[in-house]
Amino acid sequence: MNENTYVVVMAGGIGSRFWPISRVSHPKQFHDVLGTGESMLQTTVKRFATVCPPENIYVVTNREYASLVREHLPELPESQLLQEPIGRNTAPCIAYACYKIAKKNPSANIVIAPADHVILREDAFISCVKEGLAATANQDILVTLGIKPTRPDTNYGYIQFIDEPNSTLKKVKTFTEKPSVEIAQMFLDSGEFVWNAGIFIWNAKAIIKAFQQYLNEMADTFEEGTPALDTDQEEQFINTAYSHCRNISIDYGVMEKANNVFVILGDFGWSDLGTWNSLYSLSEKNIDDNVVNGNVLLYDVHNSIIRAPENHLVVAQGLDGYIIAQHDNILMICRREDEHKIKDFVADAKAIKGQNYI
């Protein structure tokens, strides 16, 4: 196990498309969504046990969720829990972690992974990660993992690569964020595109150089404050830094602009589990093609996903292709084909019913 390898787990998102299970006060990464007995955060951290020493695993989250992280990962030292004062998307989050790690170990080789993704074939995933680490150990390149698409999904970003027959490490040509169904189908048919898994690998020098080149104001902020990291002044510095940082993703801010980006093609049963339909597609179905979790009675119900707490009974009859999700003080019933409207439900619930419902 290489002591220069570090893992950063991003655990600050809200996951609003998975409402009402995922809420502002308790996002999906802190839920046992798949019924494995572990939260998604716990599973993600455990997944990297063979990649780096436990003292090299960092978790970045919103300050509001720090107590939840401690509850789910009591073994994680406080120094490895990075708390963001406000959400500013993935670029500031990654900058915070990478500058902090680089100060500790300038030779660091870093994996960045979201806390709420599903990996069904973990051995294949770890193999891809180790291949990426081997590539970035001695090259100043930025590596992302790409997933062979199985359908023209409009919820994912797509990466076009230049095929190199003798290597699974491919030069990236273009990024496209959430295309239309027609364009996604063209991407699928071409064989030149993969889904962007949002999992990154690079060495500390390469990513800092990229911040300097493409997000120079953010780089200036973190370079000026680097002496405060790992001191009593860190929290004060981060509060100030985040007030100056743009709200921007690492994809828009760096990856789509850089000319040293490569993708490793992976096939490891990946899903970002961002929607109810993604959970439905991953889950085991009963004889009526339903995915059922909780205290439920169903009559003539098919092709649906139903989730209910054990202390409530949900009875449904005559439905085909529905999402029925009850959590805490919310019951949502929605056609699976209309799940894109959930973001509107969340907005209306906040505007009409108040903060207690988001």
GROMACS .gro file of C-alpha atoms in nm:
model
  358
    1MET     CA    1   0.000   0.000   0.000
    2ASN     CA    2   0.154   0.329  -0.114
    3GLU     CA    3   0.181   0.590   0.161
    4ASN     CA    4   0.170   0.867  -0.101
    5THR     CA    5  -0.185   0.766  -0.199
    6TYR     CA    6  -0.473   0.968  -0.055
    7VAL     CA    7  -0.850   0.944  -0.094
    8VAL     CA    8  -1.090   1.237  -0.065
    9VAL     CA    9  -1.458   1.149  -0.018
   10MET     CA   10  -1.701   1.429  -0.102
   11ALA     CA   11  -2.001   1.402   0.131
   12GLY     CA   12  -2.163   1.744   0.125
   13GLY     CA   13  -2.439   1.715  -0.136
   14ILE     CA   14  -2.813   1.716  -0.067
   15GLY     CA   15  -2.931   1.476  -0.340
   16SER     CA   16  -3.263   1.653  -0.397
   17ARG     CA   17  -3.362   1.426  -0.688
   18PHE     CA   18  -3.392   1.148  -0.430
   19TRP     CA   19  -3.649   1.339  -0.224
   20PRO     CA   20  -3.822   1.273   0.013
   21ILE     CA   21  -3.566   1.020   0.144
   22SER     CA   22  -3.280   1.263   0.084
   23ARG     CA   23  -3.348   1.582   0.279
   24VAL     CA   24  -3.146   1.890   0.365
   25SER     CA   25  -3.115   1.769   0.724
   26HIS     CA   26  -3.026   1.409   0.630
   27PRO     CA   27  -2.897   1.362   0.271
   28LYS     CA   28  -2.886   1.026   0.095
   29GLN     CA   29  -2.518   0.957   0.170
   30PHE     CA   30  -2.622   0.903   0.533
   31HIS     CA   31  -2.895   0.653   0.442
   32ASP     CA   32  -2.880   0.278   0.389
   33VAL     CA   33  -3.040   0.317   0.047
   34LEU     CA   34  -2.968  -0.034  -0.080
   35GLY     CA   35  -3.054  -0.217   0.242
   36THR     CA   36  -2.697  -0.341   0.303
   37GLY     CA   37  -2.680  -0.243   0.668
   38GLU     CA   38  -2.441   0.044   0.593
   39SER     CA   39  -2.490   0.403   0.487
   40MET     CA   40  -2.356   0.500   0.146
   41LEU     CA   41  -2.082   0.702   0.316
   42GLN     CA   42  -1.971   0.403   0.523
   43THR     CA   43  -1.965   0.179   0.217
   44THR     CA   44  -1.764   0.434   0.017
   45VAL     CA   45  -1.496   0.474   0.284
   46LYS     CA   46  -1.471   0.099   0.336
   47ARG     CA   47  -1.432   0.053  -0.041
   48PHE     CA   48  -1.093   0.228  -0.031
   49ALA     CA   49  -0.949   0.021   0.253
   50THR     CA   50  -0.705  -0.153   0.016
   51VAL     CA   51  -0.613   0.166  -0.173
   52CYS     CA   52  -0.451   0.377   0.099
   53PRO     CA   53  -0.382   0.377   0.474
   54PRO     CA   54  -0.676   0.491   0.691
   55GLU     CA   55  -0.485   0.804   0.796
   56ASN     CA   56  -0.484   0.912   0.429
   57ILE     CA   57  -0.863   0.915   0.387
   58TYR     CA   58  -1.027   1.256   0.411
   59VAL     CA   59  -1.399   1.337   0.412
   60VAL     CA   60  -1.519   1.680   0.298
   61THR     CA   61  -1.869   1.780   0.402
   62ASN     CA   62  -2.082   2.077   0.489
   63ARG     CA   63  -2.033   2.192   0.847
   64GLU     CA   64  -2.401   2.111   0.911
   65TYR     CA   65  -2.329   1.743   0.844
   66ALA     CA   66  -2.011   1.711   1.052
   67SER     CA   67  -2.193   1.542   1.340
   68LEU     CA   68  -2.354   1.294   1.098
   69VAL     CA   69  -2.011   1.208   0.954
   70ARG     CA   70  -1.876   1.151   1.307
   71GLU     CA   71  -2.175   0.930   1.383
   72HIS     CA   72  -2.124   0.720   1.070
   73LEU     CA   73  -1.743   0.721   1.080
   74PRO     CA   74  -1.647   0.737   1.450
   75GLU     CA   75  -1.298   0.608   1.364
   76LEU     CA   76  -1.224   0.910   1.143
   77PRO     CA   77  -0.987   1.154   1.320
   78GLU     CA   78  -1.106   1.514   1.342
   79SER     CA   79  -0.807   1.628   1.135
   80GLN     CA   80  -0.935   1.420   0.842
   81LEU     CA   81  -1.284   1.573   0.849
   82LEU     CA   82  -1.286   1.887   0.635
   83GLN     CA   83  -1.584   2.112   0.703
   84GLU     CA   84  -1.716   2.354   0.442
   85PRO     CA   85  -1.897   2.659   0.582
   86ILE     CA   86  -2.124   2.681   0.273
   87GLY     CA   87  -2.179   2.473  -0.039
   88ARG     CA   88  -1.979   2.601  -0.336
   89ASN     CA   89  -1.992   2.298  -0.569
   90THR     CA   90  -1.701   2.062  -0.626
   91ALA     CA   91  -1.414   2.293  -0.731
   92PRO     CA   92  -1.367   2.468  -0.392
   93CYS     CA   93  -1.426   2.137  -0.212
   94ILE     CA   94  -1.151   1.970  -0.414
   95ALA     CA   95  -0.921   2.270  -0.382
   96TYR     CA   96  -0.956   2.267  -0.002
   97ALA     CA   97  -0.871   1.897   0.022
   98CYS     CA   98  -0.590   1.896  -0.234
   99TYR     CA   99  -0.410   2.203  -0.098
  100LYS     CA  100  -0.434   2.059   0.253
  101ILE     CA  101  -0.296   1.722   0.142
  102ALA     CA  102  -0.026   1.885  -0.073
  103LYS     CA  103   0.098   2.083   0.228
  104LYS     CA  104   0.135   1.759   0.421
  105ASN     CA  105   0.279   1.558   0.133
  106PRO     CA  106   0.383   1.733  -0.190
  107SER     CA  107   0.425   1.390  -0.353
  108ALA     CA  108   0.065   1.294  -0.284
  109ASN     CA  109  -0.135   1.099  -0.542
  110ILE     CA  110  -0.502   1.168  -0.484
  111VAL     CA  111  -0.834   0.994  -0.560
  112ILE     CA  112  -1.151   1.207  -0.545
  113ALA     CA  113  -1.480   1.018  -0.504
  114PRO     CA  114  -1.841   1.112  -0.417
  115ALA     CA  115  -1.990   0.947  -0.109
  116ASP     CA  116  -2.320   0.853  -0.273
  117HIS     CA  117  -2.228   0.633  -0.570
  118VAL     CA  118  -2.302   0.264  -0.607
  119ILE     CA  119  -2.026   0.026  -0.718
  120LEU     CA  120  -2.149  -0.330  -0.766
  121ARG     CA  121  -1.817  -0.485  -0.876
  122GLU     CA  122  -1.570  -0.345  -0.630
  123ASP     CA  123  -1.272  -0.555  -0.743
  124ALA     CA  124  -1.304  -0.416  -1.097
  125PHE     CA  125  -1.342  -0.065  -0.957
  126ILE     CA  126  -1.029  -0.090  -0.740
  127SER     CA  127  -0.840  -0.225  -1.040
  128CYS     CA  128  -0.935   0.088  -1.240
  129VAL     CA  129  -0.840   0.314  -0.951
  130LYS     CA  130  -0.500   0.150  -0.912
  131GLU     CA  131  -0.442   0.179  -1.286
  132GLY     CA  132  -0.519   0.549  -1.261
  133LEU     CA  133  -0.287   0.593  -0.964
  134ALA     CA  134  -0.008   0.421  -1.153
  135ALA     CA  135  -0.060   0.661  -1.445
  136THR     CA  136  -0.067   0.978  -1.231
  137ALA     CA  137   0.222   0.881  -1.004
  138ASN     CA  138   0.480   0.990  -1.261
  139GLN     CA  139   0.279   1.206  -1.502
  140ASP     CA  140   0.117   1.545  -1.456
  141ILE     CA  141  -0.217   1.437  -1.599
  142LEU     CA  142  -0.576   1.457  -1.480
  143VAL     CA  143  -0.761   1.126  -1.492
  144THR     CA  144  -1.133   1.060  -1.469
  145LEU     CA  145  -1.322   0.730  -1.477
  146GLY     CA  146  -1.570   0.670  -1.758
  147ILE     CA  147  -1.852   0.417  -1.772
  148LYS     CA  148  -1.967   0.250  -2.092
  149PRO     CA  149  -2.325   0.375  -2.144
  150THR     CA  150  -2.606   0.122  -2.162
  151ARG     CA  151  -2.886   0.364  -2.253
  152PRO     CA  152  -2.926   0.723  -2.379
  153ASP     CA  153  -2.949   0.866  -2.028
  154THR     CA  154  -2.992   1.244  -2.011
  155ASN     CA  155  -2.905   1.266  -1.640
  156TYR     CA  156  -2.534   1.198  -1.695
  157GLY     CA  157  -2.248   1.392  -1.844
  158TYR     CA  158  -2.066   1.230  -2.139
  159ILE     CA  159  -1.696   1.213  -2.224
  160GLN     CA  160  -1.573   1.168  -2.580
  161PHE     CA  161  -1.236   0.994  -2.598
  162ILE     CA  162  -0.972   0.927  -2.861
  163ASP     CA  163  -0.942   0.554  -2.898
  164GLU     CA  164  -0.601   0.403  -2.832
  165PRO     CA  165  -0.635   0.029  -2.900
  166ASN     CA  166  -0.347  -0.083  -2.678
  167SER     CA  167  -0.444   0.117  -2.369
  168THR     CA  168  -0.743   0.157  -2.140
  169LEU     CA  169  -0.614   0.509  -2.063
  170LYS     CA  170  -0.768   0.729  -2.333
  171LYS     CA  171  -0.708   1.094  -2.416
  172VAL     CA  172  -1.024   1.299  -2.359
  173LYS     CA  173  -1.154   1.492  -2.658
  174THR     CA  174  -1.474   1.661  -2.532
  175PHE     CA  175  -1.712   1.681  -2.236
  176THR     CA  176  -2.088   1.719  -2.283
  177GLU     CA  177  -2.315   1.785  -1.986
  178LYS     CA  178  -2.659   1.615  -1.982
  179PRO     CA  179  -2.747   1.608  -2.355
  180SER     CA  180  -3.091   1.562  -2.508
  181VAL     CA  181  -3.218   1.209  -2.567
  182GLU     CA  182  -3.145   1.237  -2.939
  183ILE     CA  183  -2.786   1.348  -2.885
  184ALA     CA  184  -2.734   1.090  -2.611
  185GLN     CA  185  -2.848   0.820  -2.855
  186MET     CA  186  -2.597   0.948  -3.113
  187PHE     CA  187  -2.325   0.928  -2.847
  188LEU     CA  188  -2.431   0.572  -2.765
  189ASP     CA  189  -2.430   0.465  -3.131
  190SER     CA  190  -2.087   0.616  -3.201
  191GLY     CA  191  -1.903   0.410  -2.940
  192GLU     CA  192  -1.679   0.711  -2.871
  193PHE     CA  193  -1.848   0.828  -2.552
  194VAL     CA  194  -1.867   0.715  -2.190
  195TRP     CA  195  -2.060   0.843  -1.891
  196ASN     CA  196  -1.868   1.076  -1.664
  197ALA     CA  197  -1.855   0.902  -1.327
  198GLY     CA  198  -1.727   1.210  -1.143
  199ILE     CA  199  -1.438   1.012  -0.991
  200PHE     CA  200  -1.096   1.173  -1.040
  201ILE     CA  201  -0.731   1.078  -0.993
  202TRP     CA  202  -0.427   1.307  -1.009
  203ASN     CA  203  -0.112   1.397  -0.825
  204ALA     CA  204  -0.105   1.706  -0.605
  205LYS     CA  205   0.129   1.900  -0.834
  206ALA     CA  206  -0.088   1.841  -1.141
  207ILE     CA  207  -0.415   1.954  -0.983
  208ILE     CA  208  -0.259   2.260  -0.820
  209LYS     CA  209  -0.105   2.355  -1.155
  210ALA     CA  210  -0.452   2.316  -1.311
  211PHE     CA  211  -0.611   2.542  -1.048
  212GLN     CA  212  -0.340   2.801  -1.112
  213GLN     CA  213  -0.406   2.789  -1.485
  214TYR     CA  214  -0.786   2.766  -1.502
  215LEU     CA  215  -0.918   2.890  -1.166
  216ASN     CA  216  -0.640   3.128  -1.075
  217GLU     CA  217  -0.843   3.336  -0.828
  218MET     CA  218  -0.929   3.022  -0.632
  219ALA     CA  219  -0.567   2.908  -0.650
  220ASP     CA  220  -0.448   3.247  -0.519
  221THR     CA  221  -0.692   3.224  -0.228
  222PHE     CA  222  -0.579   2.878  -0.119
  223GLU     CA  223  -0.209   2.945  -0.176
  224GLU     CA  224  -0.227   3.257   0.038
  225GLY     CA  225  -0.403   3.062   0.314
  226THR     CA  226  -0.198   2.741   0.298
  227PRO     CA  227   0.007   2.835   0.609
  228ALA     CA  228  -0.318   2.834   0.808
  229LEU     CA  229  -0.406   2.477   0.712
  230ASP     CA  230  -0.355   2.223   0.993
  231THR     CA  231  -0.336   2.505   1.247
  232ASP     CA  232  -0.583   2.675   1.481
  233GLN     CA  233  -0.642   2.933   1.207
  234GLU     CA  234  -0.776   2.681   0.951
  235GLU     CA  235  -1.145   2.731   1.025
  236GLN     CA  236  -1.117   3.109   1.008
  237PHE     CA  237  -0.926   3.089   0.681
  238ILE     CA  238  -1.177   2.848   0.524
  239ASN     CA  239  -1.466   3.074   0.624
  240THR     CA  240  -1.299   3.362   0.442
  241ALA     CA  241  -1.184   3.153   0.147
  242TYR     CA  242  -1.531   3.015   0.076
  243SER     CA  243  -1.681   3.364   0.082
  244HIS     CA  244  -1.447   3.446  -0.208
  245CYS     CA  245  -1.480   3.120  -0.406
  246ARG     CA  246  -1.701   3.093  -0.711
  247ASN     CA  247  -1.978   2.835  -0.710
  248ILE     CA  248  -1.837   2.611  -0.983
  249SER     CA  249  -1.783   2.243  -1.048
  250ILE     CA  250  -1.442   2.091  -1.112
  251ASP     CA  251  -1.577   1.976  -1.450
  252TYR     CA  252  -1.663   2.328  -1.570
  253GLY     CA  253  -1.377   2.495  -1.391
  254VAL     CA  254  -1.089   2.264  -1.483
  255MET     CA  255  -1.161   1.938  -1.663
  256GLU     CA  256  -1.337   2.085  -1.968
  257LYS     CA  257  -1.057   2.337  -2.020
  258ALA     CA  258  -0.743   2.132  -1.954
  259ASN     CA  259  -0.554   1.959  -2.236
  260ASN     CA  260  -0.397   1.688  -2.019
  261VAL     CA  261  -0.717   1.500  -1.928
  262PHE     CA  262  -0.743   1.124  -1.973
  263VAL     CA  263  -1.020   0.875  -1.906
  264ILE     CA  264  -1.000   0.514  -1.793
  265LEU     CA  265  -1.285   0.304  -1.931
  266GLY     CA  266  -1.447   0.108  -1.651
  267ASP     CA  267  -1.714  -0.157  -1.621
  268PHE     CA  268  -1.782  -0.205  -1.252
  269GLY     CA  269  -2.157  -0.173  -1.206
  270TRP     CA  270  -2.161   0.200  -1.140
  271SER     CA  271  -2.452   0.430  -1.068
  272ASP     CA  272  -2.456   0.773  -0.910
  273LEU     CA  273  -2.792   0.669  -0.759
  274GLY     CA  274  -2.916   1.017  -0.830
  275THR     CA  275  -3.276   0.924  -0.905
  276TRP     CA  276  -3.547   0.681  -0.807
  277ASN     CA  277  -3.528   0.519  -1.149
  278SER     CA  278  -3.157   0.451  -1.103
  279LEU     CA  279  -3.237   0.277  -0.774
  280TYR     CA  280  -3.515   0.083  -0.946
  281SER     CA  281  -3.281  -0.036  -1.222
  282LEU     CA  282  -3.019  -0.152  -0.970
  283SER     CA  283  -3.251  -0.327  -0.728
  284GLU     CA  284  -3.390  -0.680  -0.719
  285LYS     CA  285  -3.750  -0.698  -0.838
  286ASN     CA  286  -4.031  -0.927  -0.725
  287ILE     CA  287  -4.258  -1.129  -0.953
  288ASP     CA  288  -4.454  -0.814  -1.046
  289ASP     CA  289  -4.136  -0.621  -1.129
  290ASN     CA  290  -4.173  -0.410  -0.816
  291VAL     CA  291  -3.892  -0.295  -0.588
  292VAL     CA  292  -4.028  -0.301  -0.234
  293ASN     CA  293  -3.869  -0.180   0.087
  294GLY     CA  294  -4.067  -0.146   0.408
  295ASN     CA  295  -4.412  -0.222   0.545
  296VAL     CA  296  -4.622  -0.258   0.229
  297LEU     CA  297  -4.934  -0.433   0.095
  298LEU     CA  298  -4.972  -0.428  -0.284
  299TYR     CA  299  -5.266  -0.528  -0.504
  300ASP     CA  300  -5.233  -0.530  -0.883
  301VAL     CA  301  -4.923  -0.309  -0.869
  302HIS     CA  302  -4.647  -0.352  -1.129
  303ASN     CA  303  -4.317  -0.196  -1.241
  304SER     CA  304  -4.308   0.031  -0.938
  305ILE     CA  305  -4.071   0.121  -0.657
  306ILE     CA  306  -4.220   0.149  -0.310
  307ARG     CA  307  -4.033   0.257   0.001
  308ALA     CA  308  -4.197   0.298   0.340
  309PRO     CA  309  -4.084   0.303   0.705
  310GLU     CA  310  -4.155  -0.005   0.916
  311ASN     CA  311  -4.381   0.189   1.154
  312HIS     CA  312  -4.621   0.287   0.873
  313LEU     CA  313  -4.827   0.060   0.648
  314VAL     CA  314  -4.855   0.160   0.284
  315VAL     CA  315  -5.139   0.000   0.086
  316ALA     CA  316  -5.150   0.052  -0.292
  317GLN     CA  317  -5.378  -0.087  -0.561
  318GLY     CA  318  -5.394  -0.068  -0.939
  319LEU     CA  319  -5.069   0.117  -1.013
  320ASP     CA  320  -4.821   0.056  -1.293
  321GLY     CA  321  -4.486   0.234  -1.316
  322TYR     CA  322  -4.500   0.448  -1.002
  323ILE     CA  323  -4.273   0.577  -0.728
  324ILE     CA  324  -4.427   0.563  -0.382
  325ALA     CA  325  -4.190   0.697  -0.119
  326GLN     CA  326  -4.277   0.778   0.240
  327HIS     CA  327  -4.020   0.923   0.476
  328ASP     CA  328  -4.068   1.116   0.796
  329ASN     CA  329  -4.349   1.368   0.733
  330ILE     CA  330  -4.378   1.326   0.355
  331LEU     CA  331  -4.552   1.079   0.126
  332MET     CA  332  -4.474   1.120  -0.243
  333ILE     CA  333  -4.656   0.938  -0.524
  334CYS     CA  334  -4.524   1.003  -0.874
  335ARG     CA  335  -4.514   0.826  -1.209
  336ARG     CA  336  -4.166   0.688  -1.273
  337GLU     CA  337  -4.161   0.847  -1.617
  338ASP     CA  338  -4.221   1.187  -1.455
  339GLU     CA  339  -3.950   1.168  -1.191
  340HIS     CA  340  -3.782   1.475  -1.347
  341LYS     CA  341  -4.067   1.671  -1.187
  342ILE     CA  342  -3.940   1.590  -0.837
  343LYS     CA  343  -3.725   1.903  -0.842
  344ASP     CA  344  -4.047   2.101  -0.894
  345PHE     CA  345  -4.212   1.917  -0.605
  346VAL     CA  346  -3.921   2.013  -0.379
  347ALA     CA  347  -3.934   2.377  -0.489
  348ASP     CA  348  -4.311   2.396  -0.435
  349ALA     CA  349  -4.290   2.219  -0.098
  350LYS     CA  350  -4.035   2.478   0.017
  351ALA     CA  351  -4.228   2.775  -0.120
  352ILE     CA  352  -4.578   2.670  -0.015
  353LYS     CA  353  -4.531   2.441   0.286
  354GLY     CA  354  -4.202   2.562   0.434
  355GLN     CA  355  -3.850   2.445   0.519
  356ASN     CA  356  -3.970   2.146   0.726
  357TYR     CA  357  -4.056   1.962   0.403
  358ILE     CA  358  -3.722   1.982   0.227
   0.00000   0.00000   0.00000
